[in-house]
Coordinates of C-alpha atoms and ligand atoms in Angstrom, one line a residue:
M18 CA -69.2 -111.0 -150.1
A19 CA -71.8 -112.7 -148.0
P20 CA -73.1 -110.5 -145.2
R21 CA -72.3 -111.4 -141.6
S22 CA -74.9 -113.8 -140.0
P23 CA -77.4 -111.9 -137.9
E24 CA -77.4 -112.6 -134.2
R25 CA -81.0 -113.7 -134.4
G26 CA -83.2 -114.8 -137.2
R27 CA -82.3 -116.7 -140.4
L28 CA -82.1 -116.0 -144.1
Y29 CA -83.3 -118.5 -146.7
R30 CA -84.8 -118.7 -150.1
R31 CA -88.5 -119.5 -150.7
C32 CA -90.9 -119.3 -153.5
G33 CA -94.7 -119.2 -154.1
C34 CA -95.1 -122.6 -155.8
R35 CA -98.0 -124.7 -154.5
R36 CA -98.4 -128.4 -153.8
V37 CA -101.3 -130.3 -155.3
D38 CA -103.3 -129.6 -152.2
G39 CA -102.9 -125.9 -152.7
R40 CA -100.4 -125.2 -149.8
Q41 CA -97.2 -123.4 -150.6
F42 CA -93.9 -125.3 -150.8
G43 CA -92.2 -122.3 -149.2
A44 CA -88.6 -123.1 -148.6
A45 CA -89.2 -126.8 -149.5
C46 CA -89.8 -126.4 -153.2
P47 CA -87.7 -128.8 -155.2
Q48 CA -86.8 -126.2 -157.8
L49 CA -85.0 -124.1 -155.1
K50 CA -82.3 -126.9 -155.1
G51 CA -81.8 -126.4 -158.8
R52 CA -79.1 -124.3 -160.3
S53 CA -81.4 -121.8 -162.1
P54 CA -82.6 -118.8 -160.0
H55 CA -85.9 -119.5 -158.4
G56 CA -88.0 -117.7 -155.7
S57 CA -86.7 -114.9 -153.6
W58 CA -84.7 -114.3 -150.4
A59 CA -86.6 -114.2 -147.1
F60 CA -86.0 -113.8 -143.4
A61 CA -87.6 -115.3 -140.4
V62 CA -87.1 -114.2 -136.8
D63 CA -88.7 -115.0 -133.5
L64 CA -89.6 -111.9 -131.7
P65 CA -90.1 -112.0 -127.9
S66 CA -93.7 -111.8 -126.7
A67 CA -95.1 -111.1 -123.3
D68 CA -96.5 -114.6 -122.8
G69 CA -93.1 -116.2 -123.6
R70 CA -94.4 -118.0 -126.7
R71 CA -92.6 -117.8 -130.1
K72 CA -93.9 -115.0 -132.3
P73 CA -92.3 -115.6 -135.7
R74 CA -92.1 -112.8 -138.2
C75 CA -91.3 -113.7 -141.8
R76 CA -90.9 -111.5 -144.8
S77 CA -90.0 -112.6 -148.3
G78 CA -89.6 -111.1 -151.8
F79 CA -86.0 -109.7 -151.4
P80 CA -83.9 -109.9 -154.6
T81 CA -80.7 -110.7 -152.8
R82 CA -79.5 -112.2 -149.6
K83 CA -78.0 -108.9 -148.7
A84 CA -81.3 -107.1 -149.1
A85 CA -83.0 -109.7 -146.9
H86 CA -80.3 -109.3 -144.3
A87 CA -80.7 -105.5 -144.2
A88 CA -84.5 -105.9 -143.7
L89 CA -83.9 -108.4 -140.9
E90 CA -81.5 -106.0 -139.2
R91 CA -84.1 -103.2 -139.5
A92 CA -86.8 -105.4 -138.1
L93 CA -84.6 -106.2 -135.1
T94 CA -83.7 -102.5 -134.6
C95 CA -87.3 -101.4 -134.7
E96 CA -88.2 -104.1 -132.3
R97 CA -85.4 -103.2 -129.9
T98 CA -85.8 -99.4 -130.0
G99 CA -89.6 -99.1 -130.7
L100 CA -88.8 -96.9 -133.7
H101 CA -91.4 -96.6 -136.4
G102 CA -89.6 -94.5 -139.0
D103 CA -90.3 -94.8 -142.7
E104 CA -87.1 -96.2 -144.2
D105 CA -87.8 -94.3 -147.4
L106 CA -88.4 -90.9 -145.9
A107 CA -85.8 -88.6 -147.6
L108 CA -84.2 -85.8 -145.7
A109 CA -85.6 -83.2 -148.1
A110 CA -89.1 -84.2 -147.2
Y111 CA -88.3 -84.5 -143.5
L112 CA -86.5 -81.1 -143.2
T113 CA -89.3 -79.3 -145.1
E114 CA -91.9 -80.8 -142.8
W115 CA -89.7 -79.9 -139.7
L116 CA -89.4 -76.3 -140.9
R117 CA -93.2 -76.1 -141.3
T118 CA -93.7 -77.2 -137.6
M119 CA -91.0 -74.8 -136.4
E120 CA -92.5 -71.7 -138.1
E121 CA -95.0 -71.4 -135.3
T122 CA -92.6 -71.8 -132.4
L123 CA -89.5 -69.9 -133.5
K124 CA -88.8 -66.2 -133.5
P125 CA -89.2 -64.9 -137.1
T126 CA -85.5 -64.0 -137.4
T127 CA -84.4 -67.4 -136.2
F128 CA -87.0 -69.1 -138.5
V129 CA -85.7 -67.2 -141.5
R130 CA -82.1 -68.3 -140.8
Y131 CA -83.1 -71.9 -140.3
R132 CA -85.2 -71.8 -143.5
D133 CA -82.3 -70.3 -145.5
Y134 CA -79.9 -73.0 -144.2
V135 CA -82.4 -75.8 -145.0
R136 CA -83.1 -74.5 -148.5
A137 CA -79.7 -73.4 -149.6
D138 CA -77.4 -75.9 -147.8
L139 CA -79.0 -78.8 -146.1
V140 CA -81.5 -80.0 -148.8
P141 CA -78.9 -79.6 -151.6
S142 CA -76.3 -81.5 -149.6
F143 CA -78.4 -84.2 -147.8
G144 CA -81.9 -84.0 -149.3
R145 CA -81.7 -87.2 -151.3
I146 CA -80.4 -89.3 -148.4
A147 CA -83.0 -91.2 -146.3
L148 CA -83.3 -89.8 -142.8
Q149 CA -82.5 -93.3 -141.4
N150 CA -79.3 -93.5 -143.5
L151 CA -77.6 -90.2 -142.5
R152 CA -74.3 -91.2 -140.9
P153 CA -71.8 -89.1 -139.0
R154 CA -69.1 -89.6 -141.7
L155 CA -71.4 -87.9 -144.3
I156 CA -71.8 -84.9 -142.0
T157 CA -68.1 -84.8 -141.3
A158 CA -67.3 -85.0 -145.1
W159 CA -69.8 -82.1 -145.7
Q160 CA -68.2 -79.9 -143.1
E161 CA -64.7 -80.5 -144.4
A162 CA -65.8 -79.7 -148.0
E163 CA -67.5 -76.5 -146.9
L164 CA -64.5 -75.4 -144.9
A165 CA -62.1 -76.3 -147.8
G166 CA -64.4 -74.3 -150.1
G167 CA -63.7 -71.2 -148.0
R168 CA -66.9 -71.1 -145.9
G169 CA -66.5 -69.5 -142.5
R170 CA -66.3 -71.8 -139.5
T171 CA -69.1 -69.9 -137.7
T172 CA -71.4 -70.3 -140.7
V173 CA -70.6 -74.0 -141.1
Y174 CA -71.2 -74.4 -137.4
R175 CA -74.6 -72.7 -137.6
I176 CA -75.8 -74.8 -140.5
G177 CA -74.6 -77.9 -138.7
A178 CA -76.5 -76.8 -135.6
T179 CA -79.6 -76.3 -137.6
L180 CA -79.3 -79.9 -138.9
S181 CA -78.7 -81.1 -135.4
S182 CA -81.8 -79.4 -134.2
A183 CA -83.9 -81.0 -136.9
L184 CA -82.4 -84.4 -136.2
G185 CA -83.0 -84.0 -132.5
A186 CA -86.7 -83.5 -133.3
A187 CA -86.5 -86.8 -135.3
V188 CA -85.1 -88.6 -132.3
R189 CA -87.8 -87.3 -130.1
A190 CA -90.4 -88.3 -132.6
R191 CA -88.9 -91.9 -132.6
L192 CA -88.1 -91.7 -136.3
I193 CA -84.3 -92.4 -135.7
A194 CA -82.6 -93.8 -132.6
D195 CA -79.7 -91.3 -132.4
N196 CA -78.7 -87.9 -133.7
P197 CA -75.7 -88.5 -136.0
C198 CA -74.6 -84.8 -135.5
R199 CA -73.6 -85.7 -132.0
Y200 CA -70.6 -87.6 -133.4
A201 CA -69.8 -85.4 -136.3
L202 CA -70.1 -81.7 -135.7
T203 CA -67.1 -79.7 -134.8
P204 CA -67.4 -77.7 -131.6
R205 CA -68.6 -74.1 -131.8
P206 CA -65.7 -71.8 -133.0
A207 CA -63.7 -70.4 -130.1
A208 CA -64.4 -66.8 -131.2
Q209 CA -68.1 -67.3 -130.5
E210 CA -67.3 -68.1 -126.8
R211 CA -64.8 -65.3 -126.2
I212 CA -66.2 -63.0 -123.5
C213 CA -66.0 -59.3 -124.3
W214 CA -66.1 -57.0 -121.3
N215 CA -66.7 -53.4 -121.3
P216 CA -64.2 -51.3 -119.2
T217 CA -66.5 -51.4 -116.1
Q218 CA -66.7 -55.2 -116.2
A219 CA -63.0 -55.5 -116.7
A220 CA -62.3 -53.2 -113.7
A221 CA -64.7 -55.2 -111.6
F222 CA -62.9 -58.4 -112.5
L223 CA -59.5 -56.9 -111.7
R224 CA -60.8 -55.6 -108.3
H225 CA -62.2 -59.0 -107.5
N226 CA -59.0 -60.7 -108.4
H227 CA -57.1 -58.2 -106.3
T228 CA -59.4 -58.9 -103.3
V229 CA -59.0 -62.7 -103.7
S230 CA -55.2 -62.4 -103.9
A231 CA -55.1 -60.1 -100.9
L232 CA -57.1 -62.7 -98.9
W233 CA -54.9 -65.5 -100.1
L234 CA -51.7 -63.8 -99.1
K235 CA -52.8 -63.0 -95.5
Ligands
ZN26 ZN1 -90.9 -123.1 -156.3

């Protein structure tokens, strides 16, 4: 299936063959019109510039039209968002580096918990995925699998919160545009939010309520 046409830019085939004068044929090589595969896929796009003049950006060497299309989309995204992330940076490497930077700022107990979640859960589950390719549906699927496997809601929540914290740092570092955990993580389990009062606090609450009711009924 041919990928959807990008809003801006164009995809074409070009090659490195040269004319007699030494200049490249580019997209005009006669062999590109033949049936046998020749050259590679390329994209060209005009990026806006401050002086209003056309600033073309071209890249070639893609094996398929789809690969050229994906690279064009990335170029447009980077241009729009100012991101400068490495598209090959795997989560294993990113999370390890993030942990290293957190060691100095976190309380030791918090750091140990983050480190254990990163090593035992996040790297085995997401480590091979590129940071830029982590999607909410992958996080949702991981959560569902963990819960189905008998993992406690609170633990799954905490591991997810650790991932969210790491990805939030990636957003601030302009490595990714958005934190996919925002759209994927289930809310904190209700038991975590339940307020437990001691008898003195409970009595104070009841007294307060009584006072409020008394005022209201006057
Ligand atoms: Zn050629």
